[in-house]
Tab-separated table of C-alpha atoms and ligand atoms in Angstrom:
chain	number	residue	atom	x	y	z
C	1	MET	CA	181.796	0.952	160.867
C	2	GLY	CA	180.458	-1.909	162.995
C	3	PHE	CA	180.234	-2.379	166.742
C	4	GLU	CA	183.471	-1.898	168.684
C	5	ALA	CA	183.645	-3.738	171.977
C	6	LEU	CA	184.989	-1.918	175.002
C	7	ASP	CA	187.957	-3.807	176.447
C	8	PHE	CA	189.612	-1.268	178.727
C	9	TYR	CA	191.327	-3.856	180.934
C	10	ARG	CA	192.541	-6.154	178.104
C	11	ILE	CA	190.213	-8.942	179.157
C	12	GLU	CA	190.635	-10.279	175.613
C	13	ASP	CA	194.046	-11.549	176.718
C	14	GLU	CA	192.324	-13.751	179.319
C	15	LEU	CA	190.276	-15.572	176.679
C	16	THR	CA	191.455	-18.660	174.826
C	17	GLU	CA	191.519	-18.635	171.040
C	18	GLU	CA	188.503	-20.945	171.029
C	19	GLU	CA	186.520	-18.611	173.308
C	20	GLN	CA	187.359	-15.683	171.035
C	21	ILE	CA	186.243	-17.619	167.953
C	22	VAL	CA	182.921	-18.522	169.576
C	23	ARG	CA	182.349	-14.893	170.563
C	24	ASN	CA	183.269	-13.556	167.137
C	25	THR	CA	181.038	-16.059	165.359
C	26	VAL	CA	178.010	-15.092	167.443
C	27	ARG	CA	178.863	-11.403	167.046
C	28	GLU	CA	178.836	-11.816	163.289
C	29	PHE	CA	175.527	-13.718	163.356
C	30	VAL	CA	173.934	-10.965	165.430
C	31	ASP	CA	175.225	-8.174	163.184
C	32	GLN	CA	174.526	-9.826	159.859
C	33	GLU	CA	171.353	-11.813	160.451
C	34	PHE	CA	169.585	-10.620	163.569
C	35	MET	CA	169.991	-6.832	163.574
C	36	PRO	CA	168.587	-6.298	160.063
C	37	VAL	CA	165.271	-7.947	161.002
C	38	LEU	CA	165.001	-6.910	164.655
C	39	VAL	CA	163.303	-3.527	164.383
C	40	GLU	CA	160.275	-4.875	162.541
C	41	HIS	CA	159.744	-7.457	165.275
C	42	VAL	CA	160.056	-4.795	167.954
C	43	ARG	CA	157.505	-2.647	166.146
C	44	GLN	CA	155.126	-5.592	165.908
C	45	ASP	CA	153.580	-6.740	169.163
C	46	GLY	CA	155.729	-9.433	170.671
C	47	SER	CA	157.232	-11.528	167.914
C	48	PHE	CA	160.579	-13.214	167.478
C	49	PRO	CA	162.272	-13.856	164.109
C	50	ASP	CA	161.529	-17.585	164.123
C	51	GLU	CA	163.251	-18.046	160.771
C	52	LEU	CA	166.588	-17.609	162.590
C	53	VAL	CA	166.039	-20.601	164.881
C	54	PRO	CA	167.680	-23.192	162.552
C	55	LYS	CA	170.727	-20.917	162.189
C	56	MET	CA	170.914	-20.481	165.962
C	57	ALA	CA	170.813	-24.263	166.295
C	58	ASP	CA	173.563	-24.691	163.676
C	59	LEU	CA	175.734	-22.311	165.688
C	60	GLY	CA	175.199	-24.434	168.813
C	61	LEU	CA	173.325	-21.706	170.685
C	62	PHE	CA	170.804	-24.047	172.358
C	63	GLY	CA	172.179	-25.775	175.447
C	64	SER	CA	175.658	-24.582	174.477
C	65	ASN	CA	177.270	-25.647	177.763
C	66	ILE	CA	175.623	-29.098	177.899
C	67	GLN	CA	177.836	-32.085	177.079
C	68	GLY	CA	176.571	-34.659	174.564
C	69	TYR	CA	173.103	-35.022	173.002
C	70	GLY	CA	174.147	-32.922	170.008
C	71	CYS	CA	174.968	-29.885	172.191
C	72	ALA	CA	178.075	-27.752	171.695
C	73	GLY	CA	179.627	-28.655	175.083
C	74	MET	CA	181.283	-25.241	175.536
C	75	ASN	CA	182.965	-24.195	178.750
C	76	ASN	CA	181.130	-21.581	180.794
C	77	ILE	CA	183.269	-18.640	179.682
C	78	ALA	CA	182.473	-19.367	176.040
C	79	TYR	CA	178.826	-19.872	176.969
C	80	GLY	CA	178.836	-16.529	178.811
C	81	LEU	CA	180.334	-14.814	175.770
C	82	VAL	CA	177.543	-16.289	173.635
C	83	MET	CA	174.988	-14.748	176.003
C	84	GLN	CA	176.861	-11.419	175.991
C	85	GLU	CA	176.771	-11.237	172.215
C	86	LEU	CA	173.133	-12.291	171.928
C	87	GLU	CA	172.020	-9.663	174.425
C	88	ARG	CA	174.158	-7.046	172.712
C	89	GLY	CA	171.650	-7.613	169.923
C	90	ASP	CA	168.551	-7.690	172.096
C	91	SER	CA	167.500	-9.137	175.460
C	92	GLY	CA	164.746	-11.030	173.604
C	93	LEU	CA	167.357	-12.915	171.592
C	94	ARG	CA	169.303	-13.897	174.703
C	95	SER	CA	166.040	-14.829	176.432
C	96	TYR	CA	165.164	-17.205	173.602
C	97	ALA	CA	168.459	-19.040	174.022
C	98	SER	CA	168.387	-18.867	177.858
C	99	VAL	CA	164.920	-20.331	178.124
C	100	GLN	CA	165.642	-23.107	175.637
C	101	GLY	CA	169.043	-24.034	177.085
C	102	SER	CA	169.089	-23.159	180.784
C	103	LEU	CA	165.441	-23.466	181.684
C	104	CYS	CA	164.252	-26.317	179.468
C	105	MET	CA	167.198	-28.443	178.332
C	106	TYR	CA	169.098	-28.113	181.623
C	107	PRO	CA	166.311	-29.586	183.839
C	108	ILE	CA	165.961	-32.539	181.449
C	109	TYR	CA	169.742	-33.000	181.436
C	110	GLN	CA	170.091	-32.589	185.201
C	111	TYR	CA	166.908	-34.148	186.585
C	112	GLY	CA	165.636	-36.283	183.694
C	113	SER	CA	165.758	-40.025	183.036
C	114	ASP	CA	168.065	-41.398	180.317
C	115	LYS	CA	165.002	-41.975	178.154
C	116	GLN	CA	163.856	-38.358	178.570
C	117	LYS	CA	167.327	-37.069	177.703
C	118	GLU	CA	167.574	-39.232	174.580
C	119	ARG	CA	164.110	-38.282	173.453
C	120	TRP	CA	164.132	-34.533	174.011
C	121	LEU	CA	167.646	-33.082	174.113
C	122	PRO	CA	168.820	-33.780	170.525
C	123	PRO	CA	165.748	-32.206	168.845
C	124	MET	CA	165.906	-29.291	171.293
C	125	ALA	CA	169.574	-28.703	170.410
C	126	ARG	CA	168.538	-28.728	166.740
C	127	GLY	CA	165.803	-26.170	167.480
C	128	GLU	CA	163.124	-28.577	166.245
C	129	VAL	CA	161.489	-28.796	169.670
C	130	ILE	CA	161.073	-25.480	171.470
C	131	GLY	CA	160.519	-25.387	175.204
C	132	CYS	CA	159.045	-23.034	177.776
C	133	PHE	CA	159.462	-22.958	181.561
C	134	GLY	CA	156.356	-22.575	183.672
C	135	LEU	CA	157.171	-21.548	187.219
C	136	THR	CA	155.611	-18.095	187.797
C	137	GLU	CA	151.904	-17.816	188.527
C	138	PRO	CA	149.598	-14.802	188.621
C	139	ASP	CA	149.920	-14.556	192.426
C	140	TYR	CA	153.322	-16.156	192.946
C	141	GLY	CA	156.299	-14.593	191.186
C	142	SER	CA	159.086	-13.845	193.651
C	143	ASN	CA	157.746	-16.531	195.962
C	144	PRO	CA	157.262	-19.545	193.682
C	145	GLY	CA	157.093	-21.847	196.711
C	146	GLY	CA	153.509	-20.620	197.189
C	147	MET	CA	152.389	-21.914	193.770
C	148	LEU	CA	148.835	-23.186	193.396
C	149	THR	CA	149.360	-25.455	190.380
C	150	LYS	CA	148.805	-29.027	191.476
C	151	ALA	CA	149.674	-32.453	190.113
C	152	VAL	CA	147.676	-35.392	191.461
C	153	ARG	CA	148.666	-38.999	190.835
C	154	LYS	CA	146.135	-41.062	188.862
C	155	GLY	CA	147.329	-44.607	188.224
C	156	ASN	CA	150.342	-44.400	185.939
C	157	SER	CA	149.836	-40.751	185.133
C	158	TRP	CA	149.392	-37.339	186.738
C	159	VAL	CA	146.606	-34.785	186.411
C	160	LEU	CA	147.742	-31.158	186.340
C	161	ASN	CA	145.611	-28.092	187.076
C	162	GLY	CA	146.703	-24.457	187.366
C	163	THR	CA	147.733	-21.260	185.614
C	164	LYS	CA	151.222	-20.010	184.802
C	165	ARG	CA	151.774	-16.406	183.756
C	166	TRP	CA	154.609	-14.437	182.124
C	167	ILE	CA	155.965	-17.499	180.377
C	168	THR	CA	158.498	-16.818	177.623
C	169	ASN	CA	157.727	-18.719	174.399
C	170	GLY	CA	154.580	-20.326	175.851
C	171	THR	CA	152.582	-20.115	172.625
C	172	VAL	CA	155.415	-21.282	170.371
C	173	ALA	CA	156.622	-24.121	172.603
C	174	HIS	CA	156.171	-27.783	171.810
C	175	LEU	CA	157.146	-28.764	175.342
C	176	ALA	CA	156.388	-26.962	178.607
C	177	ILE	CA	158.411	-27.705	181.733
C	178	VAL	CA	155.686	-27.198	184.318
C	179	TRP	CA	156.441	-27.049	188.037
C	180	ALA	CA	153.554	-28.208	190.190
C	181	LYS	CA	152.854	-29.149	193.807
C	182	THR	CA	152.412	-32.841	194.537
C	183	GLU	CA	151.838	-34.634	197.838
C	184	ASP	CA	155.598	-35.046	198.103
C	185	GLY	CA	156.565	-31.469	197.196
C	186	ILE	CA	157.182	-29.444	194.023
C	187	GLN	CA	157.984	-31.569	190.978
C	188	GLY	CA	158.695	-30.915	187.300
C	189	PHE	CA	156.588	-32.316	184.450
C	190	LEU	CA	157.279	-32.437	180.727
C	191	VAL	CA	153.960	-31.328	179.295
C	192	GLU	CA	153.533	-31.686	175.561
C	193	THR	CA	151.684	-28.577	174.499
C	194	ASP	CA	149.290	-30.486	172.237
C	195	SER	CA	147.959	-32.353	175.306
C	196	ALA	CA	144.217	-32.138	175.912
C	197	GLY	CA	143.433	-29.426	178.482
C	198	PHE	CA	146.587	-27.382	177.803
C	199	GLU	CA	146.157	-23.896	176.406
C	200	ALA	CA	148.632	-21.039	175.873
C	201	ARG	CA	147.732	-17.441	175.089
C	202	ASP	CA	149.973	-14.533	174.147
C	203	MET	CA	150.243	-11.580	176.515
C	204	LYS	CA	149.958	-8.286	174.656
C	205	GLY	CA	150.763	-4.640	175.303
C	206	LYS	CA	154.364	-4.992	176.525
C	207	PHE	CA	156.567	-1.893	176.391
C	208	SER	CA	159.590	-4.083	177.050
C	209	LEU	CA	161.110	-7.231	175.526
C	210	ARG	CA	158.951	-6.815	172.470
C	211	ALA	CA	161.008	-9.158	170.288
C	212	SER	CA	160.023	-12.008	172.572
C	213	VAL	CA	156.820	-13.973	172.989
C	214	THR	CA	155.356	-13.875	176.508
C	215	SER	CA	152.412	-16.091	177.342
C	216	GLU	CA	149.978	-17.404	179.869
C	217	LEU	CA	149.519	-21.168	180.297
C	218	PHE	CA	146.258	-22.749	181.376
C	219	LEU	CA	146.239	-26.355	182.544
C	220	SER	CA	142.849	-27.887	182.988
C	221	ASP	CA	142.927	-31.597	183.926
C	222	VAL	CA	145.977	-32.145	181.726
C	223	GLU	CA	146.992	-35.787	181.942
C	224	VAL	CA	150.733	-36.385	181.892
C	225	PRO	CA	152.230	-39.890	181.887
C	226	GLU	CA	154.536	-40.830	184.770
C	227	GLU	CA	157.358	-41.189	182.237
C	228	ASN	CA	157.099	-37.396	181.673
C	229	ARG	CA	157.788	-36.541	185.332
C	230	LEU	CA	161.367	-35.432	186.036
C	231	PRO	CA	162.390	-38.266	188.359
C	232	ASN	CA	165.558	-36.937	189.948
C	233	VAL	CA	164.470	-33.896	191.938
C	234	ILE	CA	161.757	-32.970	194.417
C	235	GLY	CA	161.317	-29.549	196.005
C	236	LEU	CA	161.892	-25.918	195.102
C	237	LYS	CA	165.591	-26.580	194.601
C	238	GLY	CA	164.615	-28.172	191.247
C	239	PRO	CA	163.394	-24.994	189.527
C	240	LEU	CA	165.811	-22.817	191.513
C	241	GLY	CA	168.712	-24.884	190.173
C	242	CYS	CA	167.571	-24.051	186.636
C	243	LEU	CA	167.313	-20.373	187.544
C	244	THR	CA	170.946	-20.397	188.653
C	245	GLN	CA	171.910	-21.462	185.125
C	246	ALA	CA	169.768	-18.837	183.440
C	247	ARG	CA	170.815	-16.062	185.841
C	248	TYR	CA	174.427	-16.897	185.015
C	249	GLY	CA	173.672	-16.203	181.345
C	250	ILE	CA	171.891	-12.964	182.207
C	251	ALA	CA	174.907	-11.727	184.189
C	252	TRP	CA	176.942	-11.933	180.967
C	253	GLY	CA	174.078	-10.843	178.728
C	254	ALA	CA	173.553	-7.572	180.566
C	255	VAL	CA	177.179	-6.676	179.869
C	256	GLY	CA	176.479	-7.104	176.156
C	257	ALA	CA	173.502	-4.731	176.314
C	258	ALA	CA	175.605	-2.187	178.211
C	259	MET	CA	178.464	-2.474	175.680
C	260	ALA	CA	176.046	-1.786	172.826
C	261	CYS	CA	174.771	1.363	174.569
C	262	PHE	CA	178.271	2.578	175.404
C	263	ASP	CA	179.444	2.038	171.827
C	264	GLU	CA	176.473	4.006	170.527
C	265	ALA	CA	176.938	6.864	173.000
C	266	LEU	CA	180.695	7.100	172.364
C	267	ARG	CA	180.252	7.303	168.589
C	268	TYR	CA	177.486	9.826	168.932
C	269	SER	CA	179.613	11.968	171.246
C	270	GLN	CA	182.294	12.125	168.546
C	271	GLU	CA	179.938	12.952	165.688
C	272	ARG	CA	177.352	15.221	167.264
C	273	ILE	CA	178.268	18.892	167.283
C	274	VAL	CA	176.800	21.049	170.048
C	275	PHE	CA	177.805	24.669	170.674
C	276	ASP	CA	180.292	24.330	167.772
C	277	ARG	CA	182.199	21.427	169.310
C	278	PRO	CA	181.862	17.663	169.539
C	279	LEU	CA	179.595	16.539	172.366
C	280	GLY	CA	182.403	14.294	173.570
C	281	SER	CA	184.705	17.246	174.179
C	282	LEU	CA	182.513	18.489	177.012
C	283	GLN	CA	183.025	17.543	180.636
C	284	ILE	CA	179.565	16.203	181.493
C	285	PRO	CA	179.397	13.774	178.519
C	286	GLN	CA	182.937	12.620	179.349
C	287	GLN	CA	181.853	11.976	182.930
C	288	LYS	CA	178.955	9.860	181.644
C	289	LEU	CA	181.216	7.888	179.287
C	290	THR	CA	183.731	7.340	182.084
C	291	PHE	CA	180.989	6.028	184.371
C	292	MET	CA	179.806	3.661	181.628
C	293	ALA	CA	183.276	2.359	180.792
C	294	THR	CA	184.164	1.835	184.451
C	295	GLU	CA	180.947	-0.036	185.255
C	296	ILE	CA	181.214	-2.172	182.103
C	297	THR	CA	184.796	-3.069	182.993
C	298	LYS	CA	183.798	-4.034	186.542
C	299	ALA	CA	180.875	-6.093	185.214
C	300	GLN	CA	183.137	-7.836	182.673
C	301	LEU	CA	185.528	-8.814	185.463
C	302	LEU	CA	182.674	-10.026	187.666
C	303	SER	CA	181.369	-12.203	184.826
C	304	LEU	CA	184.782	-13.599	184.012
C	305	GLN	CA	185.451	-14.630	187.616
C	306	LEU	CA	181.910	-16.019	187.872
C	307	GLY	CA	182.639	-18.177	184.822
C	308	ARG	CA	185.877	-19.388	186.357
C	309	LEU	CA	184.066	-20.325	189.562
C	310	LYS	CA	181.467	-22.190	187.524
C	311	ASP	CA	184.032	-24.033	185.428
C	312	SER	CA	185.991	-25.053	188.526
C	313	GLY	CA	182.881	-26.296	190.352
C	314	LYS	CA	183.173	-23.640	193.094
C	315	LEU	CA	180.093	-21.655	192.185
C	316	HIS	CA	177.443	-20.905	194.819
C	317	HIS	CA	174.106	-19.538	193.692
C	318	SER	CA	174.658	-16.356	195.722
C	319	HIS	CA	177.706	-15.615	193.505
C	320	VAL	CA	175.341	-15.666	190.538
C	321	SER	CA	172.873	-13.445	192.363
C	322	MET	CA	175.537	-10.784	192.911
C	323	ALA	CA	176.526	-10.721	189.231
C	324	LYS	CA	172.916	-10.785	187.959
C	325	MET	CA	171.900	-8.028	190.368
C	326	ASN	CA	174.908	-5.784	189.741
C	327	ASN	CA	175.309	-6.245	186.007
C	328	VAL	CA	171.663	-5.674	185.181
C	329	ASP	CA	171.523	-2.673	187.500
C	330	VAL	CA	174.549	-0.960	185.937
C	331	ALA	CA	173.468	-1.906	182.406
C	332	LEU	CA	170.161	-0.174	183.029
C	333	GLN	CA	171.911	2.950	184.346
C	334	ILE	CA	174.232	2.901	181.329
C	335	ALA	CA	171.330	2.515	178.893
C	336	ARG	CA	169.559	5.481	180.506
C	337	GLN	CA	172.660	7.668	180.327
C	338	ALA	CA	173.360	6.656	176.734
C	339	ARG	CA	169.777	7.467	175.762
C	340	ASP	CA	170.169	10.826	177.460
C	341	MET	CA	173.365	11.614	175.547
C	342	LEU	CA	171.577	10.960	172.248
C	343	GLY	CA	169.060	13.712	172.938
C	344	ALA	CA	165.893	13.506	170.858
C	345	ASN	CA	167.509	10.986	168.506
C	346	GLY	CA	167.663	8.638	171.489
C	347	ILE	CA	163.915	8.089	171.472
C	348	VAL	CA	163.675	6.586	167.982
C	349	ASP	CA	164.491	3.044	166.983
C	350	ASP	CA	167.308	4.030	164.612
C	351	TYR	CA	169.302	3.871	167.845
C	352	CYS	CA	169.488	0.957	170.272
C	353	SER	CA	169.930	2.505	173.715
C	354	MET	CA	166.284	3.114	174.535
C	355	ARG	CA	165.312	-0.370	173.313
C	356	HIS	CA	167.965	-1.842	175.612
C	357	MET	CA	166.792	0.442	178.413
C	358	VAL	CA	163.192	-0.774	178.295
C	359	ASN	CA	164.317	-4.377	177.843
C	360	LEU	CA	166.535	-4.119	180.891
C	361	GLU	CA	163.524	-3.101	182.983
C	362	THR	CA	162.217	-6.632	182.355
C	363	VAL	CA	165.616	-8.192	182.926
C	364	ARG	CA	165.750	-6.412	186.290
C	365	THR	CA	162.431	-8.082	187.186
C	366	TYR	CA	162.667	-11.594	185.776
C	367	GLU	CA	164.889	-14.414	186.981
C	368	GLY	CA	164.653	-12.938	190.484
C	369	THR	CA	164.061	-9.229	190.916
C	370	HIS	CA	166.851	-6.879	191.949
C	371	ASP	CA	165.358	-6.852	195.462
C	372	ILE	CA	165.211	-10.651	195.686
C	373	HIS	CA	168.884	-10.950	194.716
C	374	THR	CA	169.729	-8.283	197.281
C	375	LEU	CA	168.030	-10.421	199.924
C	376	ILE	CA	169.667	-13.655	198.701
C	377	ILE	CA	173.069	-12.012	199.180
C	378	GLY	CA	171.945	-10.473	202.495
C	379	ARG	CA	170.931	-13.938	203.716
C	380	GLU	CA	174.262	-15.395	202.622
C	381	LEU	CA	176.161	-12.672	204.483
C	382	THR	CA	174.145	-12.627	207.701
C	383	GLY	CA	172.677	-16.114	207.858
C	384	LEU	CA	169.315	-14.402	208.455
C	385	ASP	CA	166.336	-14.768	206.120
C	386	ALA	CA	164.602	-11.453	205.317
C	387	PHE	CA	162.119	-12.743	202.734
C	388	GLY	CA	159.219	-12.973	205.103
C	389	GLY	CA	159.396	-9.366	206.341
O	1	LIG	P1	165.053	-21.599	199.842
O	1	LIG	O1	164.833	-22.168	201.221
O	1	LIG	O2	166.007	-20.488	199.699
O	1	LIG	O3	165.534	-22.772	198.893
O	1	LIG	C1	164.872	-24.014	198.758
O	1	LIG	C2	165.927	-25.030	198.320
O	1	LIG	O4	166.512	-24.627	197.093
O	1	LIG	C3	167.935	-24.373	197.237
O	1	LIG	N1	168.230	-23.152	196.466
O	1	LIG	C4	168.841	-23.148	195.292
O	1	LIG	N2	169.378	-24.125	194.568
O	1	LIG	C5	169.945	-23.800	193.386
O	1	LIG	N3	169.986	-22.546	192.911
O	1	LIG	C6	169.431	-21.526	193.609
O	1	LIG	N4	169.449	-20.298	193.101
O	1	LIG	C7	168.844	-21.804	194.858
O	1	LIG	N5	168.228	-21.063	195.796
O	1	LIG	C8	167.859	-21.886	196.777
O	1	LIG	C9	168.137	-24.209	198.724
O	1	LIG	O5	169.451	-24.555	199.093
O	1	LIG	C10	167.094	-25.157	199.279
O	1	LIG	O6	167.604	-26.474	199.127
O	1	LIG	P2	167.205	-27.641	200.161
O	1	LIG	O7	168.051	-28.808	199.749
O	1	LIG	O8	167.555	-27.098	201.512
O	1	LIG	O9	165.748	-27.875	199.989
O	1	LIG	O10	163.652	-21.235	199.266
O	1	LIG	P3	162.729	-19.993	199.563
O	1	LIG	O11	161.317	-20.450	199.452
O	1	LIG	O12	163.193	-19.305	200.823
O	1	LIG	O13	162.961	-19.061	198.285
O	1	LIG	C11	163.969	-18.201	198.239
O	1	LIG	C12	163.899	-17.243	197.020
O	1	LIG	C13	162.960	-16.082	197.293
O	1	LIG	C14	165.300	-16.740	196.869
O	1	LIG	C15	163.453	-17.988	195.734
O	1	LIG	O14	162.114	-18.357	195.828
O	1	LIG	C16	163.677	-17.152	194.487
O	1	LIG	O15	164.764	-17.167	193.925
O	1	LIG	N6	162.627	-16.404	193.998
O	1	LIG	C17	162.691	-15.702	192.717
O	1	LIG	C18	161.860	-16.441	191.694
O	1	LIG	C19	162.418	-16.313	190.294
O	1	LIG	O16	163.558	-15.971	190.086
O	1	LIG	N7	161.605	-16.668	189.312
O	1	LIG	C20	162.059	-16.698	187.951
O	1	LIG	C21	161.070	-17.416	187.077
O	1	LIG	S1	161.734	-17.912	185.499
O	1	LIG	C22	162.007	-16.522	184.653
O	1	LIG	O17	161.884	-15.439	185.122
O	1	LIG	C23	162.458	-16.710	183.231
O	1	LIG	S2	162.700	-15.258	182.411
O	1	LIG	C24	163.161	-15.711	180.863
O	1	LIG	C25	164.648	-15.572	180.641
O	1	LIG	O18	165.455	-16.015	181.445
O	1	LIG	O19	165.026	-15.029	179.638
O	2	LIG	P1	156.295	-9.729	192.633
O	2	LIG	O1	156.883	-10.962	193.228
O	2	LIG	O2	154.867	-9.446	192.892
O	2	LIG	O3	157.161	-8.468	193.102
O	2	LIG	C1	156.661	-7.125	193.073
O	2	LIG	C2	157.672	-6.232	193.772
O	2	LIG	O4	157.813	-6.659	195.125
O	2	LIG	C3	159.070	-6.288	193.178
O	2	LIG	O5	159.659	-5.017	193.244
O	2	LIG	C4	159.802	-7.239	194.115
O	2	LIG	O6	161.208	-7.005	194.136
O	2	LIG	C5	159.166	-6.884	195.441
O	2	LIG	N1	159.229	-7.978	196.418
O	2	LIG	C6	158.674	-9.209	196.330
O	2	LIG	N2	158.943	-9.942	197.405
O	2	LIG	C7	159.721	-9.180	198.207
O	2	LIG	C8	160.346	-9.378	199.495
O	2	LIG	N3	160.235	-10.514	200.160
O	2	LIG	N4	161.054	-8.343	200.019
O	2	LIG	C9	161.182	-7.184	199.338
O	2	LIG	N5	160.624	-6.932	198.140
O	2	LIG	C10	159.911	-7.920	197.574
O	2	LIG	N6	158.516	-16.689	184.721
O	2	LIG	C11	158.600	-18.009	184.395
O	2	LIG	O7	158.316	-18.891	185.218
O	2	LIG	N7	158.980	-18.389	183.137
O	2	LIG	C12	159.297	-17.491	182.168
O	2	LIG	O8	159.650	-17.878	181.050
O	2	LIG	C13	159.196	-16.101	182.489
O	2	LIG	N8	159.435	-15.167	181.513
O	2	LIG	C14	159.180	-13.851	181.788
O	2	LIG	C15	159.241	-12.917	180.744
O	2	LIG	C16	158.919	-11.588	180.980
O	2	LIG	C17	158.921	-10.603	179.846
O	2	LIG	C18	158.592	-11.154	182.292
O	2	LIG	C19	158.293	-9.723	182.593
O	2	LIG	C20	158.547	-12.075	183.326
O	2	LIG	C21	158.814	-13.426	183.088
O	2	LIG	N9	158.684	-14.398	184.101
O	2	LIG	C22	158.798	-15.733	183.805
O	2	LIG	C23	158.197	-14.006	185.423
O	2	LIG	C24	159.241	-13.362	186.335
O	2	LIG	O9	160.163	-14.309	186.779
O	2	LIG	C25	158.489	-12.699	187.505
O	2	LIG	O10	157.845	-11.567	186.961
O	2	LIG	C26	159.447	-12.294	188.620
O	2	LIG	O11	159.929	-13.440	189.285
O	2	LIG	C27	158.782	-11.365	189.648
O	2	LIG	O12	157.527	-11.820	190.044
O	2	LIG	P2	156.243	-10.833	190.018
O	2	LIG	O13	156.183	-10.211	188.677
O	2	LIG	O14	155.099	-11.636	190.475
O	2	LIG	O15	156.576	-9.700	191.066
């Protein structure tokens, strides 16, 4: 029997038929095409099943909520459901789609020239051009405003120097969105990865997010034409605006990971016999399942309302911070409890909970750590900035 989604509060009734169809289609893709190949990629060191990229593109999974340019143009609830289903499979799968859509296509769509949009968005939607997003540096993660990467104007082009670290898909990307300091402030550049002076190297040895490529980017006197500068934004709000989009997807995605763990733990509790009775008939396992179901239900409601705010244009980035922070935090707790309920079986990759658990450690860190989102919300509530101390 396949995955059964928890829907304790009948949230299904809140979804349109179209939203349900989108969700079911992605659910089927994940079950039938992604899950059978996932474990081998997790066992290998940091690889993604690239052969699935054309299918993902056919399903409209790249830039799903962008209008035009060959994108699916979904509303944000449908887009959130896509992210939920992808991350139910694996955080690496959701990451692939998040980075391509929210971190690479979105900045071109939002800050790019018409020519840049025409040139890059259609092949990115088709999965023929893969992007990566270079913001984080070895010494500047939570505080990207301190970045050292520089872009200096030289006639009708720019010369970029610097290092970016922890960059998803850096070695497989054709196009890197690189954020660099200029005389006028931080700006975004579309760096073609075959440019002279650009090098990407895989980062090895990850315990977490193994079905995803993570890379380091080295830019040494990389010359980028002026026409590859994103013309419509200057300042940190450029990359932060992209992060809002990606964090939105993570808020939904984390619910998917939690639902997968709950489903696994519930089934196991019904099948596993301990002390001559099903595990699920005992009080402590029931308490764990109740905690999981309650937190998933709360996270589902948070995501749904977040999507409504986004679709109605009332979204503030601190709303996204609350959902990213909460949903990832509870998903991680749920994954740990599910792993615990599986006993020794929980530590092998026949089961998904421990894989989700270690993935969620990354998800808690990237796209703004749990602490950073806590402080973003704290600043919104108090009007006082606690980042400096
Ligand atoms: P701050 O003064 O707060 O903001 C500067 C300007 O930006 C605006 N702004 C935002 N705009 C849109 N969305 C947001 N989330 C925004 N946050 C701030 C803000 O209004 C301001 O605008 P303006 O017009 O006044 O200039 O800047 P700060 O230097 O105090 O920074 C605040 C802080 C710490 C919250 C920010 O630096 C931050 O969010 N740090 C975390 C960095 C981070 O999340 N990095 C993620 C890298 S990418 C990644 O991890 C990809 S993982 C792959 C995957 O997703 O799968
Ligand atoms: P640090 O900023 O050094 O934080 C260390 C600790 O200090 C954390 O606990 C943090 O919460 C805490 N801390 C920091 N500042 C404060 C403060 N002011 N107050 C209280 N506590 C604080 N980046 C990209 O640009 N593109 C990508 O595609 C990308 N993909 C990634 C993929 C993976 C697998 C991983 C692990 C990371 C990825 N990142 C990417 C980087 C990610 O966004 C950063 O790791 C993250 O922003 C945190 O930065 P850091 O690792 O430097 O931690």
